[in-house]
Amino acid sequence: MFAVIKTGGKQYKVAENDVIVVERLIAKAGSTVELDDVLLLGETGKTAKTAAADLLKASVFAEVLEQSRADKIVIFKKKRRHNYRRKAGHRQNQTVLRITAISATGVKPKVDSKKAAPAKKTEKTEVSAATKVAAKPAKKVA
């Protein structure tokens, strides 16, 4: 399944597990965002859905991979024979997204338990590091 979404004044054709770079979204890295401005839903070999009634509930879910900045664009202005030169630069803020799910009904997909539960640190590693420091005898100064 694929979808055409609109965000940041631009349109993107996306499918699951695609990685796209969009205009900056207000979200932290690792969080999930819902893009609900869906313009088209389609599947391979089937007619695409473009009716407003079909797309009203549709949404695309994505995971924020990182917040970054684009490469610098140099703006250089010059007028010949007038001693006029101006140089400026610009770096656009952007968000990198991985599309996790496309939903025609707008229902958020269930999160895999393997991905959701990060590995917990055991107390043994913390205790063993503390005992190593305490186990070393102090040097005597003569």
XYZ file of C-alpha atoms in Angstrom:
142
model
C 0.000 0.000 0.000
C 1.194 3.526 -0.738
C -0.077 7.009 -0.011
C 0.516 10.552 -1.159
C 0.772 12.916 1.797
C 1.189 16.654 2.113
C 3.421 18.248 4.732
C 5.442 21.452 4.744
C 3.809 22.627 1.496
C 5.174 19.641 -0.435
C 3.741 16.297 -1.493
C 5.444 12.934 -0.915
C 4.620 9.457 -2.212
C 5.317 7.051 0.661
C 5.076 3.353 1.452
C 5.847 1.434 4.643
C 9.511 1.515 5.777
C 10.335 4.454 3.479
C 12.704 7.079 4.885
C 11.854 10.637 3.840
C 13.196 14.095 4.653
C 10.510 16.745 5.244
C 10.323 20.322 6.477
C 10.837 20.571 10.228
C 8.128 19.017 12.401
C 7.867 19.726 16.112
C 8.720 16.299 17.559
C 11.646 14.701 19.341
C 13.783 11.952 17.837
C 12.292 8.542 18.574
C 8.708 9.783 18.863
C 5.832 8.858 16.567
C 3.950 11.426 14.487
C 0.661 11.143 12.630
C 0.394 12.744 9.195
C -3.316 13.085 8.477
C -3.235 15.220 5.326
C -3.530 12.242 2.932
C -4.239 13.102 -0.715
C -4.332 9.597 -2.227
C -4.353 5.957 -1.106
C -3.457 3.133 -3.457
C -2.395 -0.469 -3.798
C -0.585 -2.194 -6.627
C -3.083 -3.462 -9.223
C -6.082 -1.632 -7.716
C -7.737 1.713 -8.353
C -6.439 4.495 -6.134
C -8.778 6.141 -3.624
C -9.047 9.880 -4.109
C -12.568 10.614 -2.830
C -12.750 12.998 0.116
C -14.958 10.569 2.058
C -12.332 7.808 1.757
C -9.437 10.074 2.714
C -11.116 11.876 5.613
C -10.158 9.174 8.140
C -6.910 8.075 6.476
C -3.584 8.789 8.145
C 0.078 7.871 7.902
C 2.167 7.088 10.986
C 5.892 7.779 11.042
C 8.781 7.548 13.486
C 11.074 10.560 13.828
C 14.639 9.405 13.214
C 16.393 12.748 13.655
C 16.121 16.511 13.530
C 18.844 17.946 11.321
C 19.735 20.740 8.937
C 20.159 20.598 5.177
C 23.346 21.484 3.335
C 24.142 25.170 3.053
C 22.793 27.008 0.030
C 24.907 30.004 -1.008
C 23.097 33.092 -2.335
C 25.385 35.388 -4.316
C 24.175 38.631 -5.886
C 26.288 40.781 -8.185
C 25.733 43.744 -10.477
C 28.420 44.255 -13.052
C 30.413 47.484 -13.079
C 28.671 48.835 -9.945
C 30.926 47.363 -7.248
C 27.898 45.503 -5.810
C 28.410 42.030 -4.341
C 26.387 40.322 -1.616
C 26.968 36.825 -0.306
C 24.630 35.041 2.107
C 23.949 31.457 3.125
C 20.987 29.456 4.356
C 20.531 26.056 6.033
C 16.977 24.721 6.207
C 15.794 22.793 9.278
C 14.487 19.343 8.391
C 13.093 16.187 9.969
C 13.969 12.643 8.886
C 11.007 10.242 9.112
C 10.564 6.483 8.698
C 7.036 5.529 7.636
C 5.785 2.828 10.013
C 2.176 2.353 8.889
C -0.449 3.575 6.446
C -4.007 3.357 7.733
C -7.159 3.905 5.674
C -9.277 4.019 8.844
C -6.977 6.216 10.943
C -6.462 3.533 13.592
C -2.968 3.565 15.050
C -1.179 0.226 14.577
C -0.140 -1.814 17.578
C 3.508 -1.477 18.578
C 5.688 -4.582 18.529
C 6.638 -5.587 22.071
C 10.216 -6.261 20.952
C 10.702 -2.691 19.745
C 8.738 -0.987 22.521
C 10.532 -2.466 25.525
C 14.143 -1.300 25.645
C 16.622 -3.556 27.408
C 16.942 -2.688 31.088
C 20.336 -2.398 32.712
C 20.917 -4.889 35.440
C 22.001 -3.776 38.867
C 24.880 -6.270 38.814
C 26.876 -4.172 36.346
C 26.431 -1.046 38.454
C 27.306 -2.868 41.702
C 30.310 -4.645 40.197
C 31.755 -1.345 38.986
C 31.350 0.154 42.468
C 32.984 -2.830 44.174
C 35.981 -2.705 41.827
C 36.683 0.857 42.850
C 36.278 0.065 46.560
C 38.312 -3.165 46.372
C 41.561 -1.439 45.358
C 43.734 -0.623 48.379
C 44.954 2.917 48.824
C 48.653 3.559 48.100
C 50.828 4.380 51.072
C 52.975 7.444 50.898
C 56.273 7.103 52.711
